[in-house]
Short mmCIF file of C-alpha atoms and ligand atoms in Angstrom, two decimals:
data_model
loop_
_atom_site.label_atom_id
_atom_site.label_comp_id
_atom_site.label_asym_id
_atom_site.label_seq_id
_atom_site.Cartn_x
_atom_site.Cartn_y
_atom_site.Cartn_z
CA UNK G 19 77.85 106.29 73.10
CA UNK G 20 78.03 109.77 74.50
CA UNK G 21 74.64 110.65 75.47
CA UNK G 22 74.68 114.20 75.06
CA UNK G 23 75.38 113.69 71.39
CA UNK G 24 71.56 111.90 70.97
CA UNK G 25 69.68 114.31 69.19
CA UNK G 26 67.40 115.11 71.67
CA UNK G 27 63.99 114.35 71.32
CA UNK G 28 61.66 116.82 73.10
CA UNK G 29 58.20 115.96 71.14
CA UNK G 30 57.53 114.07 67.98
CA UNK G 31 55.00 116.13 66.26
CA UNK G 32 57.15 119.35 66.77
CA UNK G 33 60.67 117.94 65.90
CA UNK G 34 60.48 118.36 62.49
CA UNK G 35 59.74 121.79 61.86
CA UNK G 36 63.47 123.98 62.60
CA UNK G 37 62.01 126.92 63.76
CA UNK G 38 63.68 129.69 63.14
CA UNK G 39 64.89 132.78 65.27
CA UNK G 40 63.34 130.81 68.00
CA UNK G 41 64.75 128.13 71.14
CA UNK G 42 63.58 125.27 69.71
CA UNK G 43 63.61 123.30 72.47
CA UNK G 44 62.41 125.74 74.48
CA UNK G 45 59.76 126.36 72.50
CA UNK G 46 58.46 122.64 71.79
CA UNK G 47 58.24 122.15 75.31
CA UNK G 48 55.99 124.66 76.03
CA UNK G 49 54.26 125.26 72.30
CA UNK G 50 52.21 128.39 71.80
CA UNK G 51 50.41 127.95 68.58
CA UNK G 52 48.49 130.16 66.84
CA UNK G 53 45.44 129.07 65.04
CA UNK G 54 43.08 131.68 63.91
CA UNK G 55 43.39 135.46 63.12
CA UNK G 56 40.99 138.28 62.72
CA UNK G 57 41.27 142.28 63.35
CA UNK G 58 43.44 142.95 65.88
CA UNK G 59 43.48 139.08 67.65
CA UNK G 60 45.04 136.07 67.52
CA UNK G 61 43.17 132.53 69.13
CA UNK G 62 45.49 130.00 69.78
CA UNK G 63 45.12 126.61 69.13
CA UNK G 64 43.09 125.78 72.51
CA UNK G 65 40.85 128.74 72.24
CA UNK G 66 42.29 131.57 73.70
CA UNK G 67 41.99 135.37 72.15
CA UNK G 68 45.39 137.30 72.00
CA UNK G 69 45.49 140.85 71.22
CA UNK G 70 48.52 141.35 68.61
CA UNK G 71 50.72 144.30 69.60
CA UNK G 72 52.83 143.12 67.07
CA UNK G 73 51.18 143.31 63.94
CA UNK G 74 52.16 139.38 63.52
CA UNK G 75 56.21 140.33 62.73
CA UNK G 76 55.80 144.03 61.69
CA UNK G 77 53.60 143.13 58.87
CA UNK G 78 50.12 143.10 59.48
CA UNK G 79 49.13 146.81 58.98
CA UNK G 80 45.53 146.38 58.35
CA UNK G 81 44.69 144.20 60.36
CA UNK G 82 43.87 140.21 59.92
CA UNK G 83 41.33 138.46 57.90
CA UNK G 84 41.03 141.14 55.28
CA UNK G 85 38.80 139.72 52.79
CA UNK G 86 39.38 141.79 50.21
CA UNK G 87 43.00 140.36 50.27
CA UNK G 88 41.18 137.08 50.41
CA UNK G 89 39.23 137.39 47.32
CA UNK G 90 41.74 138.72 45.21
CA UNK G 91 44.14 136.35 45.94
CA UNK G 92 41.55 133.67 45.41
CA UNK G 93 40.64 135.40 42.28
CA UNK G 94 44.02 135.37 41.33
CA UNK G 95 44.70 131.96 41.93
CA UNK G 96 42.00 130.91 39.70
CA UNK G 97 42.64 132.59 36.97
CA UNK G 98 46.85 132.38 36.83
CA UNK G 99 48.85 131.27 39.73
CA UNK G 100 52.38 132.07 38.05
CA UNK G 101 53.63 133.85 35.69
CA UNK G 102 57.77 134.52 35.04
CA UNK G 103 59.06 137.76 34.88
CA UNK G 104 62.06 137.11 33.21
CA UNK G 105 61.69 138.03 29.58
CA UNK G 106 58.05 138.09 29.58
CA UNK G 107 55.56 139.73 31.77
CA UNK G 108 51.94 140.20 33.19
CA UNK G 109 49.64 143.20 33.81
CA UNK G 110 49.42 143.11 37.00
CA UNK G 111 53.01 143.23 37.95
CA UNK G 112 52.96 146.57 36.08
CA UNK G 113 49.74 147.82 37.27
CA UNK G 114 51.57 147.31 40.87
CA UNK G 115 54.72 149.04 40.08
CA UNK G 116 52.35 152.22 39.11
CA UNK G 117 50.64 151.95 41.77
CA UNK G 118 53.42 152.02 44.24
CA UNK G 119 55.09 154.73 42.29
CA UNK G 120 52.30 156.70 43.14
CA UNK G 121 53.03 156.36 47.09
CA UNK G 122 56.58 156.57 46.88
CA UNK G 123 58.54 159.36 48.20
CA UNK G 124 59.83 161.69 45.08
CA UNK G 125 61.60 160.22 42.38
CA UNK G 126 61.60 156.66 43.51
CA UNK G 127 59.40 155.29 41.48
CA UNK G 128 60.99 152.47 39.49
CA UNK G 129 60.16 149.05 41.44
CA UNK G 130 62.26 145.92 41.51
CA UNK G 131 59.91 142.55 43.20
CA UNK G 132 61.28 140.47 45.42
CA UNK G 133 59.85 137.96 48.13
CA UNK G 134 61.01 138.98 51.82
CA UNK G 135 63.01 141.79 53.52
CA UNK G 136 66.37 140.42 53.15
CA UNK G 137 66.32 139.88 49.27
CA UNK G 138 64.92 142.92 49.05
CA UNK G 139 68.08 144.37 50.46
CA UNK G 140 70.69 141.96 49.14
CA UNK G 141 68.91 143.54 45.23
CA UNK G 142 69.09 147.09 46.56
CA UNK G 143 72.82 146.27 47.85
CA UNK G 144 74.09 144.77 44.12
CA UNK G 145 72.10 147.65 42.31
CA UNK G 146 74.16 149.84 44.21
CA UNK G 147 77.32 148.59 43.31
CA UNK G 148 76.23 147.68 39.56
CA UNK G 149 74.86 151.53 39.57
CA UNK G 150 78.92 152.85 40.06
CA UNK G 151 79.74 150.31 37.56
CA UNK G 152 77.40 151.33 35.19
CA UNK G 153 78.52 155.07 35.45
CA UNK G 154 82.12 154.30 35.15
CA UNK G 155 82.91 153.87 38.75
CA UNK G 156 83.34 150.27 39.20
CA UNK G 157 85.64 150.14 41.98
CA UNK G 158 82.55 151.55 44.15
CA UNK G 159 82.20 148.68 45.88
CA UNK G 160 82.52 148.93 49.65
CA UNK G 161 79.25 149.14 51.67
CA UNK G 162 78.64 150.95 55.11
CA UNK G 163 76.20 149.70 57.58
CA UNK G 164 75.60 150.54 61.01
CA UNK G 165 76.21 148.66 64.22
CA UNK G 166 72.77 147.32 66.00
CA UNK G 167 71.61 147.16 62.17
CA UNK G 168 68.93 144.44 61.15
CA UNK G 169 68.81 143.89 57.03
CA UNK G 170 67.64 140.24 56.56
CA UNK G 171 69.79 137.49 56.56
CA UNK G 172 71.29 137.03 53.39
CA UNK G 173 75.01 137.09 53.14
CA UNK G 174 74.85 141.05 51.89
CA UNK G 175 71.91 142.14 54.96
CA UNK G 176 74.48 140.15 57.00
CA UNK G 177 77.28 141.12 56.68
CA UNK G 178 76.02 145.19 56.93
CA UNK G 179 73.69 143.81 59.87
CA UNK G 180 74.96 144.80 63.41
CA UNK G 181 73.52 142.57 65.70
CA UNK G 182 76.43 140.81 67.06
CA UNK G 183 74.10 136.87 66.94
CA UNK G 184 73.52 137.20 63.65
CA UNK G 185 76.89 137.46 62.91
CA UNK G 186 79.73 136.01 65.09
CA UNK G 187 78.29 132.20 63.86
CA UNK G 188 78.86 132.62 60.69
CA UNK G 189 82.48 133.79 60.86
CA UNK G 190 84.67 134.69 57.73
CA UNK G 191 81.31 134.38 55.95
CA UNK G 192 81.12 138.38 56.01
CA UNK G 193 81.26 140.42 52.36
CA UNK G 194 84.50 141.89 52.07
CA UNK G 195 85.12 145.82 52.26
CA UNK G 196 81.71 146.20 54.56
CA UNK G 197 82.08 149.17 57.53
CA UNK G 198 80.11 150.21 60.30
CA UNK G 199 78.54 153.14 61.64
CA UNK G 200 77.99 153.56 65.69
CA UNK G 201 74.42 153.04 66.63
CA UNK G 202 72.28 156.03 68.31
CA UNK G 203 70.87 154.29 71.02
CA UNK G 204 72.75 156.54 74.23
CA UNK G 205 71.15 155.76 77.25
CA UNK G 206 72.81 158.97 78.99
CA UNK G 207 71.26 161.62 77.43
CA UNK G 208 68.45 159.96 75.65
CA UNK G 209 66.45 158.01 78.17
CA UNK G 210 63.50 158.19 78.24
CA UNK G 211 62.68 160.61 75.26
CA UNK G 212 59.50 160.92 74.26
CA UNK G 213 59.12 160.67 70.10
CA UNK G 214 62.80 161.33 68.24
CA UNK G 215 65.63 161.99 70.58
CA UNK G 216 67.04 165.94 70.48
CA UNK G 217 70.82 164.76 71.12
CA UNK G 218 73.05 162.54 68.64
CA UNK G 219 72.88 164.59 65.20
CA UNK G 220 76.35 164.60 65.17
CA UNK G 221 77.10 160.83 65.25
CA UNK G 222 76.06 160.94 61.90
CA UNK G 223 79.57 162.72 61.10
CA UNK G 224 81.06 159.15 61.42
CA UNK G 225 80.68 158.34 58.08
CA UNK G 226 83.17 161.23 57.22
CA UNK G 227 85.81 159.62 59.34
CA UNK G 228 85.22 156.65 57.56
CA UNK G 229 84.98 158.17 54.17
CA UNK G 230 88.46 159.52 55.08
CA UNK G 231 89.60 156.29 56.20
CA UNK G 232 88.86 154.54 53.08
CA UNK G 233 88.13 157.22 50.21
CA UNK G 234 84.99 157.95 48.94
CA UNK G 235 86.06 156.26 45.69
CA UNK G 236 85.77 153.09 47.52
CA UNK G 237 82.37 153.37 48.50
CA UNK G 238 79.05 152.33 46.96
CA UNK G 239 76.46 152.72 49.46
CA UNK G 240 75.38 153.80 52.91
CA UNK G 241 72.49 151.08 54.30
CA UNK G 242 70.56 152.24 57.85
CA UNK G 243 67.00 151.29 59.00
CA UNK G 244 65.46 155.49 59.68
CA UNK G 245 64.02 153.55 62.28
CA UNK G 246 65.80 150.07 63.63
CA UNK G 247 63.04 147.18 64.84
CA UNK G 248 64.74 144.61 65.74
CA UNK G 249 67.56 145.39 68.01
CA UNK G 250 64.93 146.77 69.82
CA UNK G 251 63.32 149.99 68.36
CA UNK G 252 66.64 152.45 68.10
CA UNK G 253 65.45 155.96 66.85
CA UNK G 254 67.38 158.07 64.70
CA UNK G 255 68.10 161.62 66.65
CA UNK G 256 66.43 164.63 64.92
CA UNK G 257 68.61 165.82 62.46
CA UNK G 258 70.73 162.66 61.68
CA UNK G 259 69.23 161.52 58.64
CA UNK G 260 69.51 164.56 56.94
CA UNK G 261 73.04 164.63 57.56
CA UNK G 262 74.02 161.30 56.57
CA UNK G 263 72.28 162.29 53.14
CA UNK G 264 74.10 165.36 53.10
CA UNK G 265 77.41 163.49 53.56
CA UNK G 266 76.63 161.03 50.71
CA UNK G 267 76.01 163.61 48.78
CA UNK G 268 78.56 165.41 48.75
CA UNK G 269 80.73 162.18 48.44
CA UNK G 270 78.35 160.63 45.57
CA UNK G 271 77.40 157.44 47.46
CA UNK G 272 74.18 156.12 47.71
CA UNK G 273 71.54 156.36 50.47
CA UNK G 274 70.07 153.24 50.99
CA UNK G 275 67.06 153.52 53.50
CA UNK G 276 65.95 149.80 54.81
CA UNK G 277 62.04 150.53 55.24
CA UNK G 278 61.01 146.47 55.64
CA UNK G 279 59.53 147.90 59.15
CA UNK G 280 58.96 151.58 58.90
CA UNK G 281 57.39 151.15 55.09
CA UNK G 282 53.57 151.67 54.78
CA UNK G 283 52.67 153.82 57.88
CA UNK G 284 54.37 152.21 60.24
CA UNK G 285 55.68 156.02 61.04
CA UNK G 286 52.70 158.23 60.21
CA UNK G 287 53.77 158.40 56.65
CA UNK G 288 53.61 156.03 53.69
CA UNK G 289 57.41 155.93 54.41
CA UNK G 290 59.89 156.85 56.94
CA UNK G 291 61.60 158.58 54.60
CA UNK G 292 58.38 161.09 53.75
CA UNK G 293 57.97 161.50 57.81
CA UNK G 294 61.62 162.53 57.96
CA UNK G 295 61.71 164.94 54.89
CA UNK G 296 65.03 162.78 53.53
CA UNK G 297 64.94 160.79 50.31
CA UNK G 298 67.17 158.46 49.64
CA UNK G 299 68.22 156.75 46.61
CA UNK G 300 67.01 153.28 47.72
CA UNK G 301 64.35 152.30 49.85
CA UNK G 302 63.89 148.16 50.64
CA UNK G 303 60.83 146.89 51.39
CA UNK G 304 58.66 143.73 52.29
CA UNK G 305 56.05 142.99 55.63
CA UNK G 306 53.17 145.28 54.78
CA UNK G 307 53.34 145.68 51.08
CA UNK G 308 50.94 142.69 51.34
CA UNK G 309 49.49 143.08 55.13
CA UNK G 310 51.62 139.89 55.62
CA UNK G 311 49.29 137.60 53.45
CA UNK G 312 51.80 136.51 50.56
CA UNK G 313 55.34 137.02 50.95
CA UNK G 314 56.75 139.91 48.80
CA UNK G 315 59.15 142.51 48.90
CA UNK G 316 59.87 145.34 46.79
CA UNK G 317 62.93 147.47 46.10
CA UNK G 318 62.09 151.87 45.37
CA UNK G 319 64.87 153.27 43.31
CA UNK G 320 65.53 156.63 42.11
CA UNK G 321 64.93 156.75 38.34
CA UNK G 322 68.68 157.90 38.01
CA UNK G 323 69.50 154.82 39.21
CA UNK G 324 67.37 153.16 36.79
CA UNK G 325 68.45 154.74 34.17
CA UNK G 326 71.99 154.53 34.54
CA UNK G 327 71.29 150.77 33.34
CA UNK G 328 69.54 151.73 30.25
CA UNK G 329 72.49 152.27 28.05
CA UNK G 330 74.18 150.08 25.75
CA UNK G 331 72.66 147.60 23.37
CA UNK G 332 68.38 147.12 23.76
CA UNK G 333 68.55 143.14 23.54
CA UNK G 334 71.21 143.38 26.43
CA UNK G 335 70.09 142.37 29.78
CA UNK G 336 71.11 145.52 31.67
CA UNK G 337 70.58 143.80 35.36
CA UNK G 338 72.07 139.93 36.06
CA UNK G 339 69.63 139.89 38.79
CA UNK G 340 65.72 138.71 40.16
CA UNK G 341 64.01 135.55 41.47
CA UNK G 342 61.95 133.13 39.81
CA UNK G 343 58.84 134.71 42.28
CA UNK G 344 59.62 138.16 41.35
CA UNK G 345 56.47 139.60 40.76
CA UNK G 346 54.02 136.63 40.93
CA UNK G 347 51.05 137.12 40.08
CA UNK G 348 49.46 136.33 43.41
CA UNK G 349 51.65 138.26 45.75
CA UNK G 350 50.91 141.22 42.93
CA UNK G 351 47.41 140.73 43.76
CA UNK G 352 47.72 140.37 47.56
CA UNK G 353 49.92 143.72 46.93
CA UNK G 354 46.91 146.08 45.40
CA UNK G 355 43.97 144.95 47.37
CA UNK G 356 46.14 145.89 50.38
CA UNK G 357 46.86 149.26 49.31
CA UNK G 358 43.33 149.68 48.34
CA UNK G 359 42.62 148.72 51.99
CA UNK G 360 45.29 151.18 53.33
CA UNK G 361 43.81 154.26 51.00
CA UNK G 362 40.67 153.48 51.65
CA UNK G 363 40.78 153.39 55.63
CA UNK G 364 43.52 155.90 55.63
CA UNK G 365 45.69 153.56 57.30
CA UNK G 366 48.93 155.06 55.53
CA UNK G 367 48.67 158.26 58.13
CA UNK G 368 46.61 156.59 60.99
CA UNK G 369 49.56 156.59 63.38
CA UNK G 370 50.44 159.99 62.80
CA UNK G 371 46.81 160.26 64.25
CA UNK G 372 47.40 157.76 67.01
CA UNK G 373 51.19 158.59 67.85
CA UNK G 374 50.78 161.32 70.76
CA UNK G 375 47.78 158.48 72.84
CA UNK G 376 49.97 156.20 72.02
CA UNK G 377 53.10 157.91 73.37
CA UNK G 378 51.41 158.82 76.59
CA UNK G 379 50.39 155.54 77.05
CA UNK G 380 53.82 153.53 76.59
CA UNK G 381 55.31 156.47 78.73
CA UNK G 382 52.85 155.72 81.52
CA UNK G 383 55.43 152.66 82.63
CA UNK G 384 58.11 155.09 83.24
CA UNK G 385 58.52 154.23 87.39
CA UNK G 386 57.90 150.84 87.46
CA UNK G 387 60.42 148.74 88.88
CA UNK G 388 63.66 147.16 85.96
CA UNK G 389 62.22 149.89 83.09
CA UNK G 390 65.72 151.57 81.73
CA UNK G 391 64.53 153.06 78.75
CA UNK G 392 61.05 153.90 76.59
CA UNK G 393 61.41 155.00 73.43
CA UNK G 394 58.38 155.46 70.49
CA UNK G 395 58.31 156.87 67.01
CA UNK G 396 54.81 156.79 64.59
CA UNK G 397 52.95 152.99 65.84
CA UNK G 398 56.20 151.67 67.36
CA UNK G 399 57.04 151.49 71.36
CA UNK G 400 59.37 149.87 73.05
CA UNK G 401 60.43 149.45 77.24
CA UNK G 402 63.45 148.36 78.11
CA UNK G 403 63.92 146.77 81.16
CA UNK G 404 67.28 146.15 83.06
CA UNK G 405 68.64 142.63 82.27
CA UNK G 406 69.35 139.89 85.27
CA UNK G 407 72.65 140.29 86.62
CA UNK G 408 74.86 137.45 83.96
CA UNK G 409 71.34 136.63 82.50
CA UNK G 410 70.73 138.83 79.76
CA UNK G 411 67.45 138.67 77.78
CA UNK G 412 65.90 136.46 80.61
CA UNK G 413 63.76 139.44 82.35
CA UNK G 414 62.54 140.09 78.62
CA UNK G 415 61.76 136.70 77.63
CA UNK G 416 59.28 136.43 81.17
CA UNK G 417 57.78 139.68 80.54
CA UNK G 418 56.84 138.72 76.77
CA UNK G 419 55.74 135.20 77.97
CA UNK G 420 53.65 136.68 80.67
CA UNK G 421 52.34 139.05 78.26
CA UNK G 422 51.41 136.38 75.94
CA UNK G 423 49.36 133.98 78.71
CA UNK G 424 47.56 137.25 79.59
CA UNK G 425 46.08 137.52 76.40
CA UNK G 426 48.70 140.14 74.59
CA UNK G 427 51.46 139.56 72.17
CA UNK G 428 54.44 141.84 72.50
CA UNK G 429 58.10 141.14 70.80
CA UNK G 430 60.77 140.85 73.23
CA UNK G 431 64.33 141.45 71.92
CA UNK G 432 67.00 140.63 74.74
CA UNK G 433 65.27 142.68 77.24
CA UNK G 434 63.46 145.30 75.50
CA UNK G 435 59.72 144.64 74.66
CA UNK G 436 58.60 145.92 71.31
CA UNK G 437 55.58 146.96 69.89
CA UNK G 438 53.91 147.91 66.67
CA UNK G 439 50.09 147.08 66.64
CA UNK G 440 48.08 147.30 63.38
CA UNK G 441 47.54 150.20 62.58
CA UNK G 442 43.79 149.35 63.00
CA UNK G 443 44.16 149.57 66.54
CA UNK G 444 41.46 150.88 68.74
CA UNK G 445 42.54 153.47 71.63
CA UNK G 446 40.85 150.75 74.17
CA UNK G 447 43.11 148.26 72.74
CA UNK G 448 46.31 150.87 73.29
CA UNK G 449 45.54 151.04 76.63
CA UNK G 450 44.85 146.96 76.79
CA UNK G 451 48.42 146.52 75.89
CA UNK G 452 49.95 148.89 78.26
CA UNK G 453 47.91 148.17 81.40
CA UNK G 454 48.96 143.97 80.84
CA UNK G 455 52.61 144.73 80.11
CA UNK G 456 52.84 147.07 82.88
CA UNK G 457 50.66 144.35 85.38
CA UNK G 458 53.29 141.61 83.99
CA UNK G 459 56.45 144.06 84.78
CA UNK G 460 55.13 145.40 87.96
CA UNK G 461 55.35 141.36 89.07
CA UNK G 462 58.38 140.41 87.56
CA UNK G 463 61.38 140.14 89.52
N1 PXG Q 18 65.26 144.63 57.04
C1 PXG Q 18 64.63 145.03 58.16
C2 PXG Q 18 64.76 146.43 58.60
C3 PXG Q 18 63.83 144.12 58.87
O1 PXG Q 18 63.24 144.53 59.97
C4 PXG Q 18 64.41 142.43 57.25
C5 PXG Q 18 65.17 143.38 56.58
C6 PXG Q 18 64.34 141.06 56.69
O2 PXG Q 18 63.08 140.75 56.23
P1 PXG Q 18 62.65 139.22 56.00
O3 PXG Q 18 61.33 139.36 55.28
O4 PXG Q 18 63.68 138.59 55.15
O5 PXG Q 18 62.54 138.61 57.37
C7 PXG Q 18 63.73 142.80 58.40
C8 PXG Q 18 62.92 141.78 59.14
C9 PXG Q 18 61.87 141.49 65.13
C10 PXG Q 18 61.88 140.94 63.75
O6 PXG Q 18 62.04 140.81 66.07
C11 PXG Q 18 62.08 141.77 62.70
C12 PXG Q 18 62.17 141.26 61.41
C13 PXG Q 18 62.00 139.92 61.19
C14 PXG Q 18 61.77 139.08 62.26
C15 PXG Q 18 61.71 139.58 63.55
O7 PXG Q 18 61.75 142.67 65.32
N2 PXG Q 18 62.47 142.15 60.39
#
């Protein structure tokens, strides 16, 4: 038998569990495990305290071991654990939906539940092209994304996704009449900027040329992150989002922002698209609508949009569309005791507070030796470094490792290192995360 088709077998105890987004093997055969949480640290499994300049995956915005969270999922375990949605209903999925109506930017306050980022934006994607058909316009179906894009991982986030990994394995598997934008990320004139970049407005004209290439008639819905996370923090330069919104528009095609990082002050605002001043007509999100502590997502939609589908007969179903776990019960409750935590500690602004320390701070590594690139918005940094001649993402990957034996837990993507602490964080704990990431670059080759 050919041995190098034997499954191998690195260690019995971690075999079973596929991780995912991760090198398995890798991985299990050098395991860091996580095994406690509270405030702003991680222990791992033999003890040791890691500071989390990641906020877990983006998600953790208050920080970890809330107990209110605690108790009201508890609470709400006790006394239902499900509920359905579908034709029948339960307070507190409504009482959510208000309250996040409340928070949202204008006009986008009808609320659709779902249970992660990427259903969140494979909903947002069909209401879209169900919204055209509603209003007479069915053959609205073509979707825009942008190159370097991250939506999820569902065929629809997929296929208007960028990021070339999560796509070239999966082939034909790509939705049909799906287009790209360019990316902003320009090196050459952006290095190095410190908040939003001043050049690259214009690369938002793009979507004319391919509004002209296809016809606005074809075209449902533009999809962009305001600000991209995982292809490794790209920022959109000032003035760009307003003119893609101007461009749809004038064309009558939705805006669809993709807020699964920036929602719930990641940015300084309760959304990206109140710190820019553009609304769109769609707004996905997930991570911190429960600090992280019950999966949930939730899609904002312009009442328009909404109420485009109220027509026709009242017994009719007006939207072919949800999950079993829309709404439940416990997620709902994991839901308001986090945004009672977030307007009671003002966390949905605290990085507007904390942006300019914590911009001085990730610029402080400008100089030292492989960094390309630093770029921050709101709570998010990130420092590229120059990738090993034919081995890209390996500088990153010993940098984040580093990081993570030294007691603090960055992201790397490829070879940028990302960051986006809890919004809890502590200026002393800003500077904790700079001065090991810039110790652990300074002595990597
Ligand atoms: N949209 C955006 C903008 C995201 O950042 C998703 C959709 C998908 O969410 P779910 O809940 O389905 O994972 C995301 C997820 C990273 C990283 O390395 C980012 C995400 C997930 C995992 C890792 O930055 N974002």
């Amino acid at each position: 038998m050919n041995a190098r088709l034997t499954p191998a077998v690195t260690n019995p105890e971690l075999d079973a569990f596929w991780m995912p987004f991760t090198a398995n093997r890798q991985f299990k055969a050098n395991p860091r495990l996580l095994a406690r949480a509270k405030g702003m640290y991680y222990s791992t499994a033999d003890g040791r305290e890691v500071l989390d300049g990641v906020a877990g995956l983006w998600c953790v915005n208050a920080g970890h071991g809330r107990r209110e969270i605690t108790e009201a999922v508890t609470k709400q375990l006790e006394t239902m654990e499900f509920a359905p949605t579908f034709q029948m209903g339960h307070p507190i999925a409504f009482e959510l939906a208000n309250r996040l109506a409340k928070i949202a930017p204008p006009g986008l306050d009808r609320i659709f539940f779902t249970n992660s980022g990427s259903e969140s934006v494979d909903t947002a994607l069909k209401i879209a092209i169900a919204y055209h058909r509603a209003r007479g316009a069915g053959q609205r179906t073509r979707l825009i994304g942008r190159e370097k894009g991250y939506h999820g991982v569902g065929f629809g986030g997929m296929s208007v996704g960028g990021m070339v990994n999560n796509r070239k394995f999966f082939g034909s598997s790509m939705l049909p009449g799906v287009d790209h934008l360019t990316h902003t990320l320009d090196h050459e004139h952006n290095a190095f900027s410190r908040g939003i970049p001043q050049w690259g407005a214009h690369l938002a004209n793009e979507l004319e040329r391919l509004i002209a290439l296809h016809d606005a008639s074809t075209i449902a819905a533009v999809i962009v992150e305001p600000v991209a996370g995982s292809a490794g923090v790209v920022l959109p330069p000032a003035g760009y989002l307003k003119r893609l919104r101007e461009i749809c528009d004038k064309h009558d095609i939705l805006l669809i922002f993709d807020e699964v990082i920036t929602g719930f002050g990641r940015v300084g605002k309760a959304f990206a698209a109140l710190a820019f001043d553009v609304t769109p007509d769609l707004i996905t999100t997930a991570k911190g609508l429960t600090n992280g502590a019950i999966p949930m997502g939730a899609v904002f939609s312009q009442r328009k949009i909404y109420d485009a589908f109220m027509q026709g007969p009242e017994n009719s179903i007006e939207l072919f569309h949800g999950y079993t776990y829309s709404a439940h019960p416990v997620a709902c409750a994991a839901a308001l005791a986090t945004q009672d935590i977030y307007a009671k500690e003002g966390l949905l602004t605290r990085a507007a507070a904390l942006s300019a320390p914590w911009e001085n701070a990730v610029h402080s590594l400008r100089g030292l030796p492989h960094v390309i690139d630093i770029r921050n918005y709101g709570l998010i940094g990130a420092v590229e470094l120059e990738p090993r001649p034919g081995k890209p993402g390996a500088r990153g990957f010993d940098v984040f490792l580093k990081c993570f034996e030294r007691g603090v837990m960055v992201r790397q993507t490829g070879d940028t290192i990302a960051m986006a602490p809890p919004l809890v964080i502590e200026p002393k704990q800003i500077e904790r995360i700079v001065e090991t990431l810039g110790a652990v670059i300074r002595e990597t080759d």
